[in-house]
């Protein structure tokens, strides 16, 4: 990436000057953030904007970040991959020291992280938002090699959604798109169902004789009645969803024949097979001793400090933060609260009270959006949803056709507004 002279000077002066000014101030300290996705980039920006005494370093292995949100719209052909890909130069220009490196080890005793090039970076407080890894082999036969034929498209840093899009474009009209969906917990609970909708939108438009079969390892899912209403209304005859009790759980895959095999032994062949495998916290979180036997990171619900390793705050999908979903919105909310707690701890103050927010929008068709909202506070051992705070879009049957159209249209607009504002907050 080329930096303009102005941007370069701004980044360079920030890197050299900010630490010296910052460390002279009360509450100053070196905050190192691992992972420049929804949690990490939000944390860096929030720390820089609101706590000038903090010296902020963001370590991210990639030079650009492609968001998972709106990836399903790339599948539908509504967005380009470029329109959902962002760089870190604006964050650098704001005074965040951005290191495009992979973190290979964390030493909590010495308060240092090691980078792939051997450099060690010291910290006073460490924030980790490294996201997820896929559990290769959890579905028999589904390993990294298999994912080249049966793409997951679930973690853009591992595999761009463009591979799945290309396969969809090459699929014959009258073909079958098979999807395997995991049990909870996994990244973005409504994501697979938005994907069903966006693939169905494309099939209806471009390959109307085709079919989508979604095989699910569970019996219920986020915003289920709303999604199912929409599939019936918009994509009749295209979408078939099967839950676990209707033999929806995929146990093994056969990439050579493009078949998936269910719990009760049925084999289904797809022209395109999209496997979303079970997941766990990303490797650096596991290596740093932050996960428990579940493969995810327990955190103290009042602060998001690790429940297992002092001095490390964990954010986003890697955490056990249920009932908050694993979403980009949630990761950004964790980030702001964790940074406020870190600033308080460096200044010798008690952590501020926590109120965390989430909204998950889903696009279901053209001008057709739905959402689910929640507000959360810490309970004694986990977060709890504030009674009466949550909400979900109304079902079709509760509205007149005119009101319904207006409502769905507005929610699609709100979704676009949310995406523009959160990505601007992270990378703008
Ligand atoms: C199809 C799909 C649609 C979605 N839609 C929505 C939506 O509409 N709304 C919503 O709120 N959420 C949505 N999500 C969920 C959202 O993408 C995640 O919840 C969010 O990305 C979690 O943020 P994070 O910071 O935990 O992880 P990420 O955003 O994945 O960031 C992790 C970063 O850490 C970096 N990293 C990992 N290990 C290292 C290391 N060792 N060294 C350096 N860097 C490292 C990675 O490269 C990555 O950039 C969707 C997800 C999917 C798959």
Short mmCIF file of C-alpha atoms and ligand atoms in Angstrom, two decimals:
data_model
loop_
_atom_site.label_atom_id
_atom_site.label_comp_id
_atom_site.label_asym_id
_atom_site.label_seq_id
_atom_site.Cartn_x
_atom_site.Cartn_y
_atom_site.Cartn_z
CA UNK A 1 0.00 0.00 0.00
CA UNK A 2 1.42 3.41 -0.87
CA UNK A 3 1.19 6.20 1.65
CA UNK A 4 0.88 9.80 0.56
CA UNK A 5 3.63 12.03 1.96
CA UNK A 6 1.07 13.66 4.28
CA UNK A 7 -0.25 10.35 5.58
CA UNK A 8 3.31 9.05 5.98
CA UNK A 9 4.36 12.10 7.99
CA UNK A 10 1.22 11.86 10.16
CA UNK A 11 1.82 8.16 10.80
CA UNK A 12 5.53 8.66 11.47
CA UNK A 13 5.04 11.58 13.83
CA UNK A 14 2.33 9.68 15.69
CA UNK A 15 4.60 6.65 16.09
CA UNK A 16 7.48 8.73 17.41
CA UNK A 17 5.83 11.46 19.43
CA UNK A 18 2.64 10.07 20.91
CA UNK A 19 4.30 7.56 23.26
CA UNK A 20 6.52 10.21 24.85
CA UNK A 21 3.63 12.65 25.38
CA UNK A 22 1.34 9.84 26.46
CA UNK A 23 3.69 8.27 28.98
CA UNK A 24 4.09 11.59 30.80
CA UNK A 25 0.34 11.76 31.51
CA UNK A 26 -1.57 10.26 34.41
CA UNK A 27 -3.25 7.00 33.39
CA UNK A 28 -0.71 6.52 30.62
CA UNK A 29 0.30 3.08 29.45
CA UNK A 30 1.16 0.92 26.47
CA UNK A 31 -1.89 -0.89 25.14
CA UNK A 32 -1.15 -3.58 22.58
CA UNK A 33 -4.07 -4.99 20.58
CA UNK A 34 -3.83 -8.29 18.68
CA UNK A 35 -6.20 -8.60 15.71
CA UNK A 36 -7.40 -5.76 13.48
CA UNK A 37 -10.94 -6.99 12.87
CA UNK A 38 -14.21 -5.85 14.44
CA UNK A 39 -13.01 -6.05 18.04
CA UNK A 40 -9.40 -4.96 17.55
CA UNK A 41 -9.85 -2.10 15.07
CA UNK A 42 -12.77 -0.73 17.13
CA UNK A 43 -10.64 -0.92 20.29
CA UNK A 44 -7.72 0.88 18.63
CA UNK A 45 -9.89 3.70 17.28
CA UNK A 46 -11.81 4.13 20.54
CA UNK A 47 -8.64 4.16 22.61
CA UNK A 48 -7.00 6.70 20.30
CA UNK A 49 -10.03 9.02 20.16
CA UNK A 50 -11.02 8.95 23.83
CA UNK A 51 -7.92 8.20 25.89
CA UNK A 52 -5.03 10.26 24.52
CA UNK A 53 -2.76 9.13 27.38
CA UNK A 54 -2.76 5.59 25.95
CA UNK A 55 -0.01 4.54 23.58
CA UNK A 56 -1.83 2.22 21.17
CA UNK A 57 -0.27 -0.50 19.01
CA UNK A 58 -2.44 -2.67 16.75
CA UNK A 59 -0.92 -5.92 15.46
CA UNK A 60 -2.71 -7.50 12.51
CA UNK A 61 -1.26 -10.15 10.21
CA UNK A 62 -2.99 -8.90 7.05
CA UNK A 63 -2.53 -5.56 5.31
CA UNK A 64 -6.24 -5.37 4.51
CA UNK A 65 -9.39 -6.58 6.23
CA UNK A 66 -12.32 -8.03 4.31
CA UNK A 67 -15.44 -7.97 6.48
CA UNK A 68 -17.56 -11.09 6.89
CA UNK A 69 -20.63 -8.81 7.19
CA UNK A 70 -21.85 -8.08 3.68
CA UNK A 71 -19.91 -11.10 2.36
CA UNK A 72 -23.26 -12.76 1.72
CA UNK A 73 -24.17 -9.79 -0.51
CA UNK A 74 -21.04 -10.50 -2.56
CA UNK A 75 -22.45 -14.00 -3.07
CA UNK A 76 -25.72 -12.51 -4.31
CA UNK A 77 -23.76 -10.32 -6.76
CA UNK A 78 -24.95 -7.15 -5.02
CA UNK A 79 -21.54 -6.06 -3.69
CA UNK A 80 -17.96 -6.43 -4.86
CA UNK A 81 -15.24 -7.84 -2.63
CA UNK A 82 -13.39 -4.51 -3.00
CA UNK A 83 -16.33 -2.65 -1.47
CA UNK A 84 -16.04 -4.70 1.74
CA UNK A 85 -12.23 -4.54 2.02
CA UNK A 86 -10.44 -1.90 4.10
CA UNK A 87 -6.88 -0.84 4.90
CA UNK A 88 -5.26 0.39 8.10
CA UNK A 89 -3.69 3.62 6.87
CA UNK A 90 -6.39 5.85 8.37
CA UNK A 91 -5.98 4.23 11.77
CA UNK A 92 -2.22 4.78 11.46
CA UNK A 93 -2.82 8.40 10.50
CA UNK A 94 -4.88 8.80 13.68
CA UNK A 95 -1.87 7.80 15.75
CA UNK A 96 -2.32 4.05 16.14
CA UNK A 97 0.98 2.23 15.60
CA UNK A 98 -0.04 -0.49 13.12
CA UNK A 99 2.24 -3.52 12.79
CA UNK A 100 1.33 -5.85 9.94
CA UNK A 101 2.76 -8.98 11.50
CA UNK A 102 1.57 -12.27 12.89
CA UNK A 103 1.81 -12.68 16.66
CA UNK A 104 3.43 -16.04 17.38
CA UNK A 105 3.55 -16.01 21.19
CA UNK A 106 2.31 -14.13 24.23
CA UNK A 107 4.29 -14.00 27.47
CA UNK A 108 1.92 -12.70 30.16
CA UNK A 109 4.57 -12.90 32.91
CA UNK A 110 7.05 -10.68 31.02
CA UNK A 111 4.18 -8.67 29.43
CA UNK A 112 5.52 -9.09 25.90
CA UNK A 113 4.26 -10.47 22.63
CA UNK A 114 6.53 -12.02 20.02
CA UNK A 115 6.05 -11.39 16.30
CA UNK A 116 6.79 -13.70 13.36
CA UNK A 117 9.94 -11.71 12.53
CA UNK A 118 11.27 -12.28 16.06
CA UNK A 119 10.55 -8.75 17.34
CA UNK A 120 9.17 -8.53 20.87
CA UNK A 121 6.60 -5.88 21.74
CA UNK A 122 6.20 -4.93 25.42
CA UNK A 123 2.84 -3.92 26.87
CA UNK A 124 1.20 -2.72 30.06
CA UNK A 125 -2.23 -4.01 29.01
CA UNK A 126 -2.92 -6.55 26.27
CA UNK A 127 -6.15 -6.75 24.27
CA UNK A 128 -6.80 -9.81 22.09
CA UNK A 129 -9.51 -10.02 19.45
CA UNK A 130 -8.12 -12.71 17.14
CA UNK A 131 -11.46 -14.15 15.99
CA UNK A 132 -11.99 -17.80 15.16
CA UNK A 133 -10.38 -20.88 13.69
CA UNK A 134 -12.29 -23.62 11.93
CA UNK A 135 -12.25 -27.07 13.50
CA UNK A 136 -10.80 -29.07 10.61
CA UNK A 137 -11.81 -32.72 10.86
CA UNK A 138 -14.80 -32.09 13.14
CA UNK A 139 -16.86 -33.10 10.10
CA UNK A 140 -15.12 -36.24 8.83
CA UNK A 141 -13.22 -35.53 5.62
CA UNK A 142 -13.51 -31.76 5.92
CA UNK A 143 -9.96 -30.43 6.06
CA UNK A 144 -8.23 -27.50 4.43
CA UNK A 145 -7.73 -29.42 1.16
CA UNK A 146 -11.44 -30.35 1.06
CA UNK A 147 -12.37 -26.68 1.53
CA UNK A 148 -10.86 -25.87 -1.87
CA UNK A 149 -13.66 -27.94 -3.48
CA UNK A 150 -16.28 -27.34 -0.80
CA UNK A 151 -15.61 -23.76 0.33
CA UNK A 152 -16.66 -22.47 3.74
CA UNK A 153 -16.49 -18.73 3.01
CA UNK A 154 -16.77 -18.16 6.75
CA UNK A 155 -13.56 -16.42 7.63
CA UNK A 156 -12.25 -14.17 4.89
CA UNK A 157 -8.76 -14.09 6.30
CA UNK A 158 -8.63 -17.83 5.53
CA UNK A 159 -10.69 -18.04 2.37
CA UNK A 160 -12.29 -15.29 0.34
CA UNK A 161 -15.99 -15.51 -0.35
CA UNK A 162 -15.08 -15.03 -4.02
CA UNK A 163 -14.32 -18.77 -4.41
CA UNK A 164 -17.88 -19.65 -3.44
CA UNK A 165 -19.22 -16.90 -5.70
CA UNK A 166 -17.27 -18.27 -8.66
CA UNK A 167 -18.64 -21.79 -8.07
CA UNK A 168 -22.16 -20.39 -7.84
CA UNK A 169 -21.72 -18.55 -11.15
CA UNK A 170 -20.43 -21.74 -12.80
CA UNK A 171 -23.27 -23.88 -11.43
CA UNK A 172 -25.75 -24.98 -14.15
CA UNK A 173 -29.35 -23.81 -14.00
CA UNK A 174 -31.22 -26.72 -12.41
CA UNK A 175 -28.23 -27.45 -10.14
CA UNK A 176 -28.22 -28.03 -6.38
CA UNK A 177 -26.48 -25.83 -3.81
CA UNK A 178 -25.96 -27.81 -0.58
CA UNK A 179 -25.09 -26.09 2.70
CA UNK A 180 -23.92 -27.65 5.98
CA UNK A 181 -24.59 -25.46 9.05
CA UNK A 182 -22.99 -26.10 12.48
CA UNK A 183 -24.43 -26.38 15.96
CA UNK A 184 -24.04 -23.48 18.43
CA UNK A 185 -21.87 -21.64 19.32
CA UNK A 186 -20.43 -20.27 16.06
CA UNK A 187 -19.60 -16.95 14.39
CA UNK A 188 -22.72 -14.95 13.47
CA UNK A 189 -25.84 -16.96 14.45
CA UNK A 190 -28.04 -15.42 11.70
CA UNK A 191 -25.22 -15.54 9.08
CA UNK A 192 -26.01 -18.95 7.51
CA UNK A 193 -29.67 -17.99 7.08
CA UNK A 194 -28.80 -14.64 5.52
CA UNK A 195 -26.55 -16.69 3.22
CA UNK A 196 -29.43 -19.03 2.31
CA UNK A 197 -31.48 -15.93 1.46
CA UNK A 198 -28.78 -14.24 -0.62
CA UNK A 199 -27.95 -17.42 -2.57
CA UNK A 200 -31.69 -17.98 -3.16
CA UNK A 201 -32.03 -14.37 -4.38
CA UNK A 202 -29.27 -15.04 -6.92
CA UNK A 203 -30.71 -18.42 -7.98
CA UNK A 204 -34.19 -16.96 -8.46
CA UNK A 205 -32.75 -14.22 -10.66
CA UNK A 206 -30.07 -16.14 -12.59
CA UNK A 207 -30.80 -19.91 -12.29
CA UNK A 208 -34.48 -20.28 -11.40
CA UNK A 209 -34.63 -24.08 -11.89
CA UNK A 210 -32.01 -24.59 -9.16
CA UNK A 211 -32.48 -25.65 -5.56
CA UNK A 212 -30.80 -24.91 -2.24
CA UNK A 213 -30.75 -27.62 0.45
CA UNK A 214 -29.61 -26.41 3.89
CA UNK A 215 -28.62 -29.17 6.32
CA UNK A 216 -28.50 -27.89 9.89
CA UNK A 217 -26.95 -29.56 12.95
CA UNK A 218 -29.57 -27.92 15.20
CA UNK A 219 -33.34 -27.65 15.32
CA UNK A 220 -33.81 -23.92 15.61
CA UNK A 221 -31.98 -20.72 14.66
CA UNK A 222 -31.86 -16.96 15.07
CA UNK A 223 -34.85 -15.05 13.63
CA UNK A 224 -36.19 -18.41 12.35
CA UNK A 225 -39.87 -17.45 11.80
CA UNK A 226 -38.85 -14.26 9.98
CA UNK A 227 -36.42 -16.06 7.67
CA UNK A 228 -38.87 -18.87 6.98
CA UNK A 229 -41.71 -16.42 6.24
CA UNK A 230 -39.43 -14.67 3.76
CA UNK A 231 -38.25 -17.89 2.05
CA UNK A 232 -41.86 -18.95 1.56
CA UNK A 233 -42.83 -15.56 0.23
CA UNK A 234 -39.78 -14.77 -1.92
CA UNK A 235 -38.22 -18.11 -2.88
CA UNK A 236 -40.97 -20.77 -3.01
CA UNK A 237 -39.66 -24.10 -4.30
CA UNK A 238 -36.04 -23.00 -4.07
CA UNK A 239 -35.11 -23.29 -0.35
CA UNK A 240 -35.36 -26.49 1.67
CA UNK A 241 -34.10 -26.31 5.29
CA UNK A 242 -33.70 -29.47 7.39
CA UNK A 243 -33.02 -29.37 11.14
CA UNK A 244 -31.16 -32.00 13.17
CA UNK A 245 -34.29 -34.00 13.96
CA UNK A 246 -35.05 -34.25 10.22
CA UNK A 247 -31.57 -35.70 9.59
CA UNK A 248 -29.94 -32.31 8.97
CA UNK A 249 -26.66 -32.99 10.76
CA UNK A 250 -23.77 -33.52 8.31
CA UNK A 251 -21.30 -36.09 9.68
CA UNK A 252 -18.87 -36.54 6.79
CA UNK A 253 -18.08 -35.10 3.37
CA UNK A 254 -16.73 -36.68 0.17
CA UNK A 255 -15.12 -33.87 -1.82
CA UNK A 256 -14.15 -36.17 -4.73
CA UNK A 257 -17.82 -36.92 -5.47
CA UNK A 258 -19.19 -33.62 -4.04
CA UNK A 259 -21.37 -35.56 -1.58
CA UNK A 260 -22.23 -34.95 2.05
CA UNK A 261 -23.42 -37.69 4.38
CA UNK A 262 -25.94 -37.09 7.16
CA UNK A 263 -26.26 -38.58 10.64
CA UNK A 264 -28.66 -41.28 9.47
CA UNK A 265 -26.55 -42.15 6.43
CA UNK A 266 -28.24 -40.26 3.59
CA UNK A 267 -25.87 -39.06 0.87
CA UNK A 268 -26.67 -35.80 -0.92
CA UNK A 269 -24.77 -34.58 -3.95
CA UNK A 270 -24.33 -30.89 -4.67
CA UNK A 271 -23.11 -28.99 -7.70
CA UNK A 272 -21.85 -26.49 -5.14
CA UNK A 273 -21.28 -27.55 -1.52
CA UNK A 274 -20.78 -24.88 1.14
CA UNK A 275 -19.61 -26.37 4.44
CA UNK A 276 -19.60 -24.12 7.51
CA UNK A 277 -17.72 -26.27 10.01
CA UNK A 278 -17.71 -26.01 13.83
CA UNK A 279 -15.34 -23.36 15.18
CA UNK A 280 -13.17 -22.36 18.16
CA UNK A 281 -11.15 -19.37 19.35
CA UNK A 282 -8.21 -18.52 17.07
CA UNK A 283 -4.90 -20.24 17.65
CA UNK A 284 -3.07 -17.41 19.39
CA UNK A 285 -5.81 -17.35 22.06
CA UNK A 286 -5.49 -21.11 22.54
CA UNK A 287 -1.69 -20.95 22.68
CA UNK A 288 -1.84 -18.10 25.22
CA UNK A 289 -3.86 -20.30 27.62
CA UNK A 290 -7.02 -18.20 27.32
CA UNK A 291 -9.44 -21.00 26.37
CA UNK A 292 -11.17 -23.58 28.55
CA UNK A 293 -12.21 -27.08 27.50
CA UNK A 294 -14.90 -25.62 25.21
CA UNK A 295 -12.24 -24.09 22.94
CA UNK A 296 -13.51 -20.56 23.69
CA UNK A 297 -12.20 -17.89 26.13
CA UNK A 298 -14.00 -17.29 29.42
CA UNK A 299 -13.94 -13.60 30.46
CA UNK A 300 -14.98 -11.65 33.54
CA UNK A 301 -18.36 -10.29 32.43
CA UNK A 302 -17.89 -6.92 34.15
CA UNK A 303 -14.62 -6.03 32.36
CA UNK A 304 -13.82 -8.58 29.57
CA UNK A 305 -10.52 -9.34 31.27
CA UNK A 306 -9.62 -12.99 30.76
CA UNK A 307 -10.93 -15.25 33.52
CA UNK A 308 -7.78 -17.35 33.07
CA UNK A 309 -4.85 -14.96 32.53
CA UNK A 310 -4.51 -11.63 34.35
CA UNK A 311 -3.69 -8.53 32.34
CA UNK A 312 -5.21 -9.73 29.05
CA UNK A 313 -8.59 -8.45 27.86
CA UNK A 314 -10.33 -10.70 25.31
CA UNK A 315 -12.96 -9.45 22.86
CA UNK A 316 -15.22 -10.59 20.10
CA UNK A 317 -15.93 -14.03 18.73
CA UNK A 318 -13.11 -15.71 20.68
CA UNK A 319 -14.92 -15.05 23.98
CA UNK A 320 -17.65 -16.84 25.86
CA UNK A 321 -20.01 -13.87 26.10
CA UNK A 322 -23.37 -15.60 25.71
CA UNK A 323 -26.15 -14.60 25.63
CA UNK A 324 -24.48 -11.97 23.43
CA UNK A 325 -24.05 -13.48 19.97
CA UNK A 326 -20.71 -13.72 18.19
CA UNK A 327 -21.19 -10.65 15.99
CA UNK A 328 -19.17 -7.72 14.72
CA UNK A 329 -21.51 -5.33 16.51
CA UNK A 330 -20.98 -7.23 19.78
CA UNK A 331 -17.18 -7.29 19.28
CA UNK A 332 -17.19 -3.51 18.84
CA UNK A 333 -19.29 -3.11 21.99
CA UNK A 334 -16.90 -5.37 23.96
CA UNK A 335 -14.01 -3.27 22.62
CA UNK A 336 -15.31 0.05 23.87
CA UNK A 337 -16.08 -1.28 27.32
CA UNK A 338 -12.75 -3.12 27.65
CA UNK A 339 -10.78 -0.01 26.64
CA UNK A 340 -12.69 2.09 29.19
CA UNK A 341 -11.85 -0.55 31.84
CA UNK A 342 -8.19 -0.58 30.82
CA UNK A 343 -7.97 3.23 30.96
CA UNK A 344 -9.57 3.12 34.41
CA UNK A 345 -7.17 0.45 35.63
CA UNK A 346 -4.14 2.43 34.43
CA UNK A 347 -5.48 5.51 36.20
CA UNK A 348 -6.09 3.52 39.40
CA UNK A 349 -9.87 3.84 39.16
CA UNK A 350 -12.59 1.20 39.42
CA UNK A 351 -13.94 -0.11 36.09
CA UNK A 352 -17.00 1.76 34.76
CA UNK A 353 -20.36 -0.06 34.86
CA UNK A 354 -20.94 -2.20 31.77
CA UNK A 355 -23.82 -1.92 29.33
CA UNK A 356 -23.28 -3.77 26.08
CA UNK A 357 -25.31 -3.65 22.90
CA UNK A 358 -25.96 -5.78 19.86
CA UNK A 359 -28.04 -5.52 16.71
CA UNK A 360 -27.83 -8.17 14.01
CA UNK A 361 -29.33 -7.09 10.69
CA UNK A 362 -29.87 -9.61 7.91
CA UNK A 363 -30.62 -9.01 4.25
CA UNK A 364 -33.24 -11.47 3.09
CA UNK A 365 -34.15 -10.16 -0.36
CA UNK A 366 -34.10 -6.96 -2.41
CA UNK A 367 -35.19 -4.10 -0.10
CA UNK A 368 -35.99 -6.68 2.56
CA UNK A 369 -34.16 -6.49 5.89
CA UNK A 370 -34.83 -7.94 9.36
CA UNK A 371 -33.09 -7.51 12.70
CA UNK A 372 -32.70 -8.65 16.29
CA UNK A 373 -31.56 -6.36 19.12
CA UNK A 374 -30.32 -6.94 22.67
CA UNK A 375 -28.86 -5.00 25.61
CA UNK A 376 -26.69 -6.83 28.14
CA UNK A 377 -25.25 -6.26 31.61
CA UNK A 378 -22.89 -8.38 33.67
CA UNK A 379 -24.37 -10.96 36.02
CA UNK A 380 -22.37 -12.80 38.67
CA UNK A 381 -20.89 -15.38 36.27
CA UNK A 382 -21.95 -14.31 32.79
CA UNK A 383 -23.62 -11.50 30.89
CA UNK A 384 -27.41 -11.33 31.13
CA UNK A 385 -29.86 -9.74 28.74
CA UNK A 386 -31.57 -6.72 30.31
CA UNK A 387 -35.20 -7.67 30.80
CA UNK A 388 -37.47 -6.06 28.22
CA UNK A 389 -34.54 -4.56 26.27
CA UNK A 390 -34.49 -6.97 23.34
CA UNK A 391 -36.54 -6.95 20.19
CA UNK A 392 -37.00 -8.62 16.85
CA UNK A 393 -38.66 -7.40 13.65
CA UNK A 394 -42.40 -8.10 13.50
CA UNK A 395 -43.61 -11.09 11.48
CA UNK A 396 -45.36 -10.64 8.15
CA UNK A 397 -48.77 -11.69 9.47
CA UNK A 398 -48.81 -8.87 12.04
CA UNK A 399 -48.66 -6.08 9.42
CA UNK A 400 -50.65 -4.88 6.43
CA UNK A 401 -48.85 -5.55 3.08
CA UNK A 402 -48.06 -1.81 2.70
CA UNK A 403 -46.72 -1.48 6.23
CA UNK A 404 -44.74 -4.69 5.82
CA UNK A 405 -43.07 -3.51 2.62
CA UNK A 406 -42.19 -0.19 4.23
CA UNK A 407 -40.84 -1.91 7.35
CA UNK A 408 -38.63 -4.41 5.47
CA UNK A 409 -37.37 -1.66 3.18
CA UNK A 410 -36.45 0.56 6.12
CA UNK A 411 -34.60 -2.27 7.87
CA UNK A 412 -32.57 -2.95 4.73
CA UNK A 413 -31.63 0.74 4.75
CA UNK A 414 -30.77 0.64 8.46
CA UNK A 415 -28.55 -2.38 7.76
CA UNK A 416 -26.65 -0.42 5.10
CA UNK A 417 -26.38 2.52 7.51
CA UNK A 418 -25.04 0.26 10.26
CA UNK A 419 -22.43 -1.24 7.94
CA UNK A 420 -21.29 2.16 6.68
CA UNK A 421 -21.02 3.58 10.18
CA UNK A 422 -19.23 0.65 11.87
CA UNK A 423 -16.67 0.28 9.06
CA UNK A 424 -16.13 4.05 9.11
CA UNK A 425 -15.63 3.87 12.87
CA UNK A 426 -13.01 1.12 12.41
CA UNK A 427 -11.20 2.20 9.28
CA UNK A 428 -12.37 5.74 8.41
C1 LIG B 1 -21.12 -14.51 6.47
C2 LIG B 1 -21.03 -13.68 7.72
C3 LIG B 1 -21.84 -12.58 7.87
C4 LIG B 1 -21.75 -11.80 9.03
N1 LIG B 1 -22.59 -10.73 9.15
C5 LIG B 1 -22.54 -9.99 10.28
C6 LIG B 1 -23.40 -8.86 10.42
O1 LIG B 1 -24.21 -8.55 9.54
N2 LIG B 1 -23.32 -8.15 11.57
C7 LIG B 1 -22.43 -8.45 12.56
O2 LIG B 1 -22.40 -7.74 13.57
N3 LIG B 1 -21.60 -9.52 12.45
C8 LIG B 1 -21.63 -10.29 11.34
N4 LIG B 1 -20.77 -11.35 11.21
C9 LIG B 1 -19.89 -11.73 12.35
C10 LIG B 1 -18.58 -10.93 12.38
O3 LIG B 1 -17.85 -11.11 11.20
C11 LIG B 1 -17.73 -11.40 13.55
O4 LIG B 1 -18.52 -11.51 14.70
C12 LIG B 1 -16.60 -10.42 13.82
O5 LIG B 1 -15.71 -10.42 12.71
C13 LIG B 1 -15.85 -10.76 15.10
O6 LIG B 1 -14.82 -9.84 15.34
P1 LIG B 1 -13.44 -10.31 15.99
O7 LIG B 1 -12.67 -9.09 16.24
O8 LIG B 1 -13.71 -11.26 17.08
O9 LIG B 1 -12.75 -11.19 14.83
P2 LIG B 1 -12.32 -10.75 13.35
O10 LIG B 1 -13.17 -9.63 12.88
O11 LIG B 1 -12.29 -12.01 12.54
O12 LIG B 1 -10.85 -10.21 13.53
C14 LIG B 1 -9.81 -11.04 13.93
C15 LIG B 1 -8.51 -10.51 13.32
O13 LIG B 1 -7.40 -11.06 14.05
C16 LIG B 1 -6.36 -11.33 13.15
N5 LIG B 1 -5.46 -12.30 13.77
C17 LIG B 1 -5.78 -13.53 14.24
N6 LIG B 1 -4.70 -14.13 14.76
C18 LIG B 1 -3.67 -13.26 14.63
C19 LIG B 1 -2.30 -13.31 14.99
N7 LIG B 1 -1.77 -14.39 15.57
N8 LIG B 1 -1.52 -12.23 14.73
C20 LIG B 1 -2.04 -11.13 14.11
N9 LIG B 1 -3.33 -11.04 13.75
C21 LIG B 1 -4.15 -12.08 14.01
C22 LIG B 1 -7.08 -11.84 11.90
O14 LIG B 1 -6.26 -11.70 10.74
C23 LIG B 1 -8.32 -10.95 11.87
O15 LIG B 1 -8.13 -9.81 11.06
C24 LIG B 1 -20.82 -12.14 10.05
C25 LIG B 1 -20.00 -13.25 9.89
C26 LIG B 1 -20.11 -14.03 8.74
C27 LIG B 1 -19.20 -15.22 8.58
#
